[in-house]
Short mmCIF file of C-alpha atoms and ligand atoms in Angstrom, two decimals:
data_model
loop_
_atom_site.label_atom_id
_atom_site.label_comp_id
_atom_site.label_asym_id
_atom_site.label_seq_id
_atom_site.Cartn_x
_atom_site.Cartn_y
_atom_site.Cartn_z
CA UNK A 1 139.41 99.65 -16.87
CA UNK A 2 138.29 96.81 -19.13
CA UNK A 3 138.26 93.45 -17.38
CA UNK A 4 137.44 90.08 -18.96
CA UNK A 5 134.66 87.86 -17.62
CA UNK A 6 135.90 85.14 -15.22
CA UNK A 7 137.51 82.08 -16.85
CA UNK A 8 139.36 78.89 -15.93
CA UNK A 9 143.07 78.80 -16.80
CA UNK A 10 145.13 75.70 -17.64
CA UNK A 11 148.71 75.43 -18.87
CA UNK A 12 149.22 72.62 -21.39
CA UNK A 13 152.47 70.66 -21.18
CA UNK A 14 152.20 68.82 -24.50
CA UNK A 15 150.04 68.74 -27.62
CA UNK A 16 148.20 65.68 -26.27
CA UNK A 17 147.59 67.49 -22.98
CA UNK A 18 146.27 70.57 -24.80
CA UNK A 19 143.87 68.40 -26.82
CA UNK A 20 142.68 66.61 -23.68
CA UNK A 21 142.05 69.94 -21.95
CA UNK A 22 140.17 71.29 -24.98
CA UNK A 23 137.97 68.17 -24.93
CA UNK A 24 137.45 68.40 -21.16
CA UNK A 25 136.33 72.06 -21.22
CA UNK A 26 134.39 71.72 -24.50
CA UNK A 27 133.45 74.27 -27.19
CA UNK A 28 133.55 77.23 -24.78
CA UNK A 29 137.30 76.78 -24.26
CA UNK A 30 139.99 78.49 -26.35
CA UNK A 31 143.73 78.12 -26.60
CA UNK A 32 145.82 81.20 -25.92
CA UNK A 33 149.11 81.69 -27.80
CA UNK A 34 150.54 85.24 -27.81
CA UNK A 35 147.24 86.55 -26.48
CA UNK A 36 147.57 89.74 -28.53
CA UNK A 37 144.28 89.24 -30.32
CA UNK A 38 142.33 87.08 -27.88
CA UNK A 39 142.97 89.02 -24.66
CA UNK A 40 141.92 92.42 -26.05
CA UNK A 41 138.72 90.77 -27.36
CA UNK A 42 138.09 89.28 -23.92
CA UNK A 43 138.63 92.64 -22.24
CA UNK A 44 136.11 94.19 -24.63
CA UNK A 45 133.77 91.22 -23.89
CA UNK A 46 133.72 90.38 -27.60
CA UNK A 47 135.04 86.92 -26.63
CA UNK A 48 134.14 85.19 -23.37
CA UNK A 49 135.71 81.73 -23.25
CA UNK A 50 134.98 79.79 -20.08
CA UNK A 51 138.48 78.26 -20.13
CA UNK A 52 141.82 79.33 -21.56
CA UNK A 53 144.32 76.63 -22.46
CA UNK A 54 147.78 78.21 -22.51
CA UNK A 55 150.03 76.60 -25.17
CA UNK A 56 153.12 78.75 -24.60
CA UNK A 57 155.10 75.83 -23.14
CA UNK A 58 154.68 73.72 -26.28
CA UNK A 59 158.22 74.24 -27.56
CA UNK A 60 157.66 71.43 -30.07
CA UNK A 61 155.53 73.96 -32.01
CA UNK A 62 158.23 76.65 -32.06
CA UNK A 63 160.65 75.53 -34.76
CA UNK A 64 161.25 76.67 -38.34
CA UNK A 65 163.10 74.44 -40.78
CA UNK A 66 163.23 72.68 -44.12
CA UNK A 67 161.47 69.31 -44.07
CA UNK A 68 161.62 67.43 -47.37
CA UNK A 69 160.38 69.78 -50.07
CA UNK A 70 158.55 72.05 -47.58
CA UNK A 71 159.43 74.80 -45.18
CA UNK A 72 157.81 73.91 -41.87
CA UNK A 73 156.80 76.73 -39.49
CA UNK A 74 155.50 75.74 -36.06
CA UNK A 75 152.25 77.38 -34.95
CA UNK A 76 153.99 78.89 -31.89
CA UNK A 77 156.76 80.59 -33.90
CA UNK A 78 156.73 84.26 -32.88
CA UNK A 79 156.57 86.99 -35.52
CA UNK A 80 160.07 88.14 -34.47
CA UNK A 81 161.50 84.65 -35.06
CA UNK A 82 159.95 84.43 -38.51
CA UNK A 83 161.42 87.83 -39.35
CA UNK A 84 164.89 86.84 -38.11
CA UNK A 85 164.96 83.42 -39.81
CA UNK A 86 167.68 83.10 -42.47
CA UNK A 87 165.98 80.17 -44.20
CA UNK A 88 162.71 82.12 -44.43
CA UNK A 89 164.51 85.19 -45.80
CA UNK A 90 166.32 83.08 -48.38
CA UNK A 91 163.32 81.17 -49.76
CA UNK A 92 160.35 83.39 -48.88
CA UNK A 93 161.21 87.12 -48.92
CA UNK A 94 157.42 87.73 -48.94
CA UNK A 95 157.27 86.65 -45.29
CA UNK A 96 160.16 88.92 -44.35
CA UNK A 97 158.49 91.84 -46.20
CA UNK A 98 155.22 91.20 -44.35
CA UNK A 99 156.77 90.69 -40.93
CA UNK A 100 158.74 93.95 -41.12
CA UNK A 101 155.40 95.77 -41.26
CA UNK A 102 153.39 93.83 -38.67
CA UNK A 103 152.76 95.95 -35.58
CA UNK A 104 155.86 96.79 -33.52
CA UNK A 105 158.65 94.83 -31.78
CA UNK A 106 156.56 94.36 -28.61
CA UNK A 107 153.74 92.64 -30.52
CA UNK A 108 156.18 90.76 -32.77
CA UNK A 109 158.04 89.33 -29.77
CA UNK A 110 154.87 87.77 -28.40
CA UNK A 111 152.35 87.25 -31.23
CA UNK A 112 152.54 83.94 -33.07
CA UNK A 113 152.16 82.82 -36.66
CA UNK A 114 149.51 80.28 -35.65
CA UNK A 115 147.55 82.85 -33.65
CA UNK A 116 147.57 85.22 -36.63
CA UNK A 117 146.08 82.58 -38.92
CA UNK A 118 143.56 81.22 -36.40
CA UNK A 119 142.35 84.71 -35.57
CA UNK A 120 141.35 85.10 -39.27
CA UNK A 121 141.15 88.87 -38.90
CA UNK A 122 140.43 90.16 -42.45
CA UNK A 123 143.41 92.54 -42.12
CA UNK A 124 145.94 89.90 -41.00
CA UNK A 125 149.08 90.24 -43.15
CA UNK A 126 150.32 86.66 -42.84
CA UNK A 127 146.96 85.28 -43.98
CA UNK A 128 147.36 87.05 -47.34
CA UNK A 129 151.02 86.04 -47.63
CA UNK A 130 150.35 82.35 -46.88
CA UNK A 131 147.32 82.36 -49.20
CA UNK A 132 149.56 83.59 -52.04
CA UNK A 133 152.12 80.91 -51.14
CA UNK A 134 149.42 78.18 -51.11
CA UNK A 135 150.51 76.95 -47.69
CA UNK A 136 149.01 73.86 -46.05
CA UNK A 137 148.01 73.86 -42.41
CA UNK A 138 148.52 70.77 -40.27
CA UNK A 139 145.89 70.52 -37.53
CA UNK A 140 145.27 67.91 -34.88
CA UNK A 141 142.30 66.85 -32.80
CA UNK A 142 141.87 63.88 -30.49
CA UNK A 143 140.72 61.85 -33.51
CA UNK A 144 143.90 62.48 -35.49
CA UNK A 145 145.73 64.81 -37.81
CA UNK A 146 144.64 66.41 -41.09
CA UNK A 147 145.96 68.98 -43.56
CA UNK A 148 143.92 71.95 -44.74
CA UNK A 149 144.78 74.05 -47.78
CA UNK A 150 145.15 77.59 -46.42
CA UNK A 151 142.71 78.78 -49.08
CA UNK A 152 140.03 76.57 -47.53
CA UNK A 153 141.01 77.49 -43.97
CA UNK A 154 139.53 81.00 -44.00
CA UNK A 155 135.78 80.45 -43.93
CA UNK A 156 134.91 84.11 -43.28
CA UNK A 157 135.92 87.05 -41.09
CA UNK A 158 137.18 85.60 -37.78
CA UNK A 159 136.03 82.11 -38.86
CA UNK A 160 138.24 79.19 -39.82
CA UNK A 161 137.82 75.56 -40.84
CA UNK A 162 139.20 74.40 -37.46
CA UNK A 163 136.77 72.09 -35.69
CA UNK A 164 136.07 72.44 -31.95
CA UNK A 165 138.93 70.87 -30.03
CA UNK A 166 141.45 71.08 -32.88
CA UNK A 167 144.86 72.69 -32.60
CA UNK A 168 146.91 74.19 -35.43
CA UNK A 169 150.35 72.56 -35.24
CA UNK A 170 152.29 73.65 -38.26
CA UNK A 171 152.25 75.66 -41.49
CA UNK A 172 153.91 73.96 -44.48
CA UNK A 173 154.99 75.92 -47.55
CA UNK A 174 156.35 74.17 -50.64
CA UNK A 175 159.87 75.34 -51.53
CA UNK A 176 159.82 75.95 -55.29
CA UNK A 177 161.78 78.04 -57.77
CA UNK A 178 159.67 81.12 -57.24
CA UNK A 179 159.98 84.78 -56.34
CA UNK A 180 157.72 86.68 -53.97
CA UNK A 181 157.00 90.08 -52.43
CA UNK A 182 154.55 91.83 -50.09
CA UNK A 183 153.38 95.45 -50.30
CA UNK A 184 151.32 97.23 -47.66
CA UNK A 185 150.00 100.72 -47.03
CA UNK A 186 149.40 101.66 -43.40
CA UNK A 187 148.38 104.99 -41.91
CA UNK A 188 151.43 105.05 -39.64
CA UNK A 189 154.27 102.65 -38.90
CA UNK A 190 153.02 99.56 -37.06
CA UNK A 191 149.35 100.03 -37.91
CA UNK A 192 147.10 97.45 -39.50
CA UNK A 193 146.89 97.61 -43.29
CA UNK A 194 144.67 100.06 -45.13
CA UNK A 195 145.29 97.53 -47.90
CA UNK A 196 148.05 95.04 -48.70
CA UNK A 197 148.97 92.67 -51.52
CA UNK A 198 151.09 89.52 -51.68
CA UNK A 199 152.56 88.15 -54.92
CA UNK A 200 154.26 84.85 -55.71
CA UNK A 201 155.57 84.25 -59.24
CA UNK A 202 156.92 81.13 -60.89
CA UNK A 203 158.62 82.28 -64.08
CA UNK A 204 160.01 80.09 -66.86
CA UNK A 205 161.24 81.31 -70.22
CA UNK A 206 159.84 84.81 -69.60
CA UNK A 207 156.36 83.44 -68.91
CA UNK A 208 154.33 83.27 -65.72
CA UNK A 209 154.03 79.53 -65.18
CA UNK A 210 152.13 79.99 -61.94
CA UNK A 211 151.09 82.88 -59.74
CA UNK A 212 149.65 83.43 -56.28
CA UNK A 213 148.08 86.78 -55.35
CA UNK A 214 146.86 87.49 -51.82
CA UNK A 215 145.03 90.57 -50.56
CA UNK A 216 144.54 91.76 -46.98
CA UNK A 217 142.02 94.28 -45.60
CA UNK A 218 139.98 94.66 -48.80
CA UNK A 219 137.40 91.88 -48.43
CA UNK A 220 138.92 89.40 -50.89
CA UNK A 221 137.31 85.98 -50.32
CA UNK A 222 139.82 83.74 -48.56
CA UNK A 223 142.44 86.54 -48.94
CA UNK A 224 142.89 85.50 -52.61
CA UNK A 225 142.63 87.53 -55.85
CA UNK A 226 141.61 84.52 -57.97
CA UNK A 227 140.47 86.41 -61.08
CA UNK A 228 143.78 88.28 -61.27
CA UNK A 229 145.70 85.01 -60.84
CA UNK A 230 143.70 83.38 -63.64
CA UNK A 231 144.36 86.34 -65.90
CA UNK A 232 148.13 86.30 -65.34
CA UNK A 233 148.79 82.55 -65.38
CA UNK A 234 150.54 81.62 -68.66
CA UNK A 235 151.02 85.26 -69.71
CA UNK A 236 154.35 86.81 -70.74
CA UNK A 237 156.20 88.61 -67.94
CA UNK A 238 155.46 92.27 -68.69
CA UNK A 239 154.57 95.42 -66.83
CA UNK A 240 151.35 95.74 -68.85
CA UNK A 241 150.18 92.35 -67.62
CA UNK A 242 151.04 93.26 -64.00
CA UNK A 243 149.02 96.48 -64.32
CA UNK A 244 146.13 94.51 -65.82
CA UNK A 245 146.31 91.96 -62.97
CA UNK A 246 146.15 94.88 -60.50
CA UNK A 247 143.13 96.30 -62.27
CA UNK A 248 141.34 92.94 -62.09
CA UNK A 249 142.26 92.45 -58.42
CA UNK A 250 140.83 95.90 -57.61
CA UNK A 251 137.65 95.22 -59.57
CA UNK A 252 136.95 91.93 -57.78
CA UNK A 253 137.72 92.75 -54.15
CA UNK A 254 135.09 93.99 -51.74
CA UNK A 255 136.47 96.59 -49.31
CA UNK A 256 134.41 98.28 -46.59
CA UNK A 257 134.68 101.91 -45.58
CA UNK A 258 136.07 102.47 -42.07
CA UNK A 259 138.42 104.76 -40.15
CA UNK A 260 141.26 103.65 -42.47
CA UNK A 261 139.59 104.98 -45.59
CA UNK A 262 136.69 104.94 -48.05
CA UNK A 263 135.91 102.08 -50.43
CA UNK A 264 137.30 103.77 -53.59
CA UNK A 265 140.64 104.51 -51.94
CA UNK A 266 141.03 100.93 -50.68
CA UNK A 267 140.06 99.52 -54.07
CA UNK A 268 142.62 101.77 -55.74
CA UNK A 269 145.28 100.59 -53.26
CA UNK A 270 144.39 96.94 -53.84
CA UNK A 271 145.13 97.39 -57.55
CA UNK A 272 148.25 99.49 -57.15
CA UNK A 273 149.76 97.26 -54.45
CA UNK A 274 149.03 94.11 -56.48
CA UNK A 275 150.93 95.60 -59.44
CA UNK A 276 153.81 96.71 -57.20
CA UNK A 277 154.08 93.33 -55.47
CA UNK A 278 154.15 91.56 -58.87
CA UNK A 279 156.82 93.98 -60.16
CA UNK A 280 158.95 93.45 -57.09
CA UNK A 281 158.61 89.66 -57.21
CA UNK A 282 159.61 89.73 -60.90
CA UNK A 283 162.63 91.93 -60.11
CA UNK A 284 163.67 89.39 -57.51
CA UNK A 285 163.24 86.54 -59.99
CA UNK A 286 165.62 88.38 -62.32
CA UNK A 287 168.10 88.97 -59.50
CA UNK A 288 167.58 92.74 -59.65
CA UNK A 289 166.42 93.01 -56.02
CA UNK A 290 167.13 91.05 -52.85
C1 LIG B 301 148.75 96.70 -31.30
C2 LIG B 301 148.65 95.55 -32.26
C3 LIG B 301 148.95 95.78 -33.60
C4 LIG B 301 148.88 94.72 -34.52
N1 LIG B 301 149.17 94.98 -35.84
C5 LIG B 301 149.10 93.97 -36.72
C6 LIG B 301 149.41 94.19 -38.10
O1 LIG B 301 149.79 95.29 -38.54
N2 LIG B 301 149.28 93.14 -38.95
C7 LIG B 301 148.90 91.90 -38.52
O2 LIG B 301 148.80 91.00 -39.36
N3 LIG B 301 148.62 91.65 -37.22
C8 LIG B 301 148.72 92.65 -36.33
N4 LIG B 301 148.43 92.40 -35.01
C9 LIG B 301 147.99 91.04 -34.59
C10 LIG B 301 149.19 90.21 -34.19
O3 LIG B 301 149.77 89.70 -35.37
C11 LIG B 301 148.76 89.07 -33.25
O4 LIG B 301 149.88 88.51 -32.72
C12 LIG B 301 147.97 87.95 -33.93
O5 LIG B 301 146.80 88.42 -34.49
C13 LIG B 301 147.50 86.89 -32.97
O6 LIG B 301 148.54 86.10 -32.55
P1 LIG B 301 148.57 85.62 -31.04
O7 LIG B 301 149.63 84.60 -30.95
O8 LIG B 301 148.67 86.79 -30.15
O9 LIG B 301 147.14 84.88 -30.91
P2 LIG B 301 146.13 84.79 -29.68
O10 LIG B 301 145.58 86.15 -29.37
O11 LIG B 301 146.71 84.03 -28.57
O12 LIG B 301 144.98 83.88 -30.36
C14 LIG B 301 144.19 84.38 -31.43
C15 LIG B 301 143.14 83.31 -31.77
O13 LIG B 301 143.76 82.16 -32.35
C16 LIG B 301 143.50 80.99 -31.56
N5 LIG B 301 144.75 80.22 -31.60
C17 LIG B 301 146.00 80.68 -31.35
N6 LIG B 301 146.91 79.71 -31.58
C18 LIG B 301 146.21 78.61 -31.98
C19 LIG B 301 146.59 77.29 -32.35
N7 LIG B 301 147.88 76.89 -32.42
N8 LIG B 301 145.62 76.41 -32.70
C20 LIG B 301 144.31 76.79 -32.66
N9 LIG B 301 143.90 78.03 -32.32
C21 LIG B 301 144.84 78.92 -31.98
C22 LIG B 301 143.10 81.49 -30.19
O14 LIG B 301 142.27 80.56 -29.52
C23 LIG B 301 142.38 82.77 -30.55
O15 LIG B 301 141.07 82.47 -30.96
C24 LIG B 301 148.49 93.43 -34.07
C25 LIG B 301 148.21 93.19 -32.73
C26 LIG B 301 148.28 94.24 -31.83
C27 LIG B 301 147.99 93.97 -30.37
#
């Protein structure tokens, strides 16, 4: 049986309390949200925090709602709540698409949106979706609050721009006249992605006014297919341009071979899924698909 190394355990009762505890225990402390990524790593001794600060009682971080021109998603919102949210489904079908394919109901009932982003696993579906949506992350430390563009948040595999002692509070996504979709290939239902692509399109007068393309599990820097975005921005809405964007996304990502497949297969999927996600987002923009 795998057993973690000994650690202190504290239950935070408020954001302020969590921040105070993080400061008291120092850089070797970690917050625990759903625990679905952190606890397995502790059991495997890949992570050995000296103190765990449990933030599950912070109900102030568990709401989803429109706030001005943004959708606000609390860091402690569970995957299942994001999937069930009517306002999310209405404005951001990309998040509903992604959530339907994340793990299984057991993981979705416990795992959190904030934990997914802070884990910065290169295969994390929500990281690619929020990168395509150009979300902003609100974080707080004892010195105050700041916002980080999600595209600057992912510093590398399992590394984020969070400073020691900072807590992710909220994810903010601008609500704009846009259409979006997420496409993923997994080996079996509930598995991590072999590859996945997220597409967000802002279309005006049959032209792509703006575009966000995210990629998961294929080594795209910051989960973003920037070259494909640059190629598509300003172009006419056409299948040829979506295929071309897919080709460019495939060319510029950097997958690694592993038990989920060889490099060529993942690169092929990155291209094909990018094209499919763009097609589906465009169909939604035209009202041809829900
Ligand atoms: C069997 C299984 C299958 C899965 N399949 C998928 C999948 O297909 N796709 C997918 O995307 N994910 C998948 N996951 C991961 C799942 O989405 C996890 O819920 C998620 O990675 C972590 O969320 P958590 O709340 O459990 O985070 P935790 O494990 O509690 O924390 C993860 C990390 O984030 C930090 N953290 C958490 N919350 C905060 C916060 N508010 N502020 C600062 N730091 C914070 C923790 O300190 C820790 O370092 C799977 C997980 C399992 C166990």
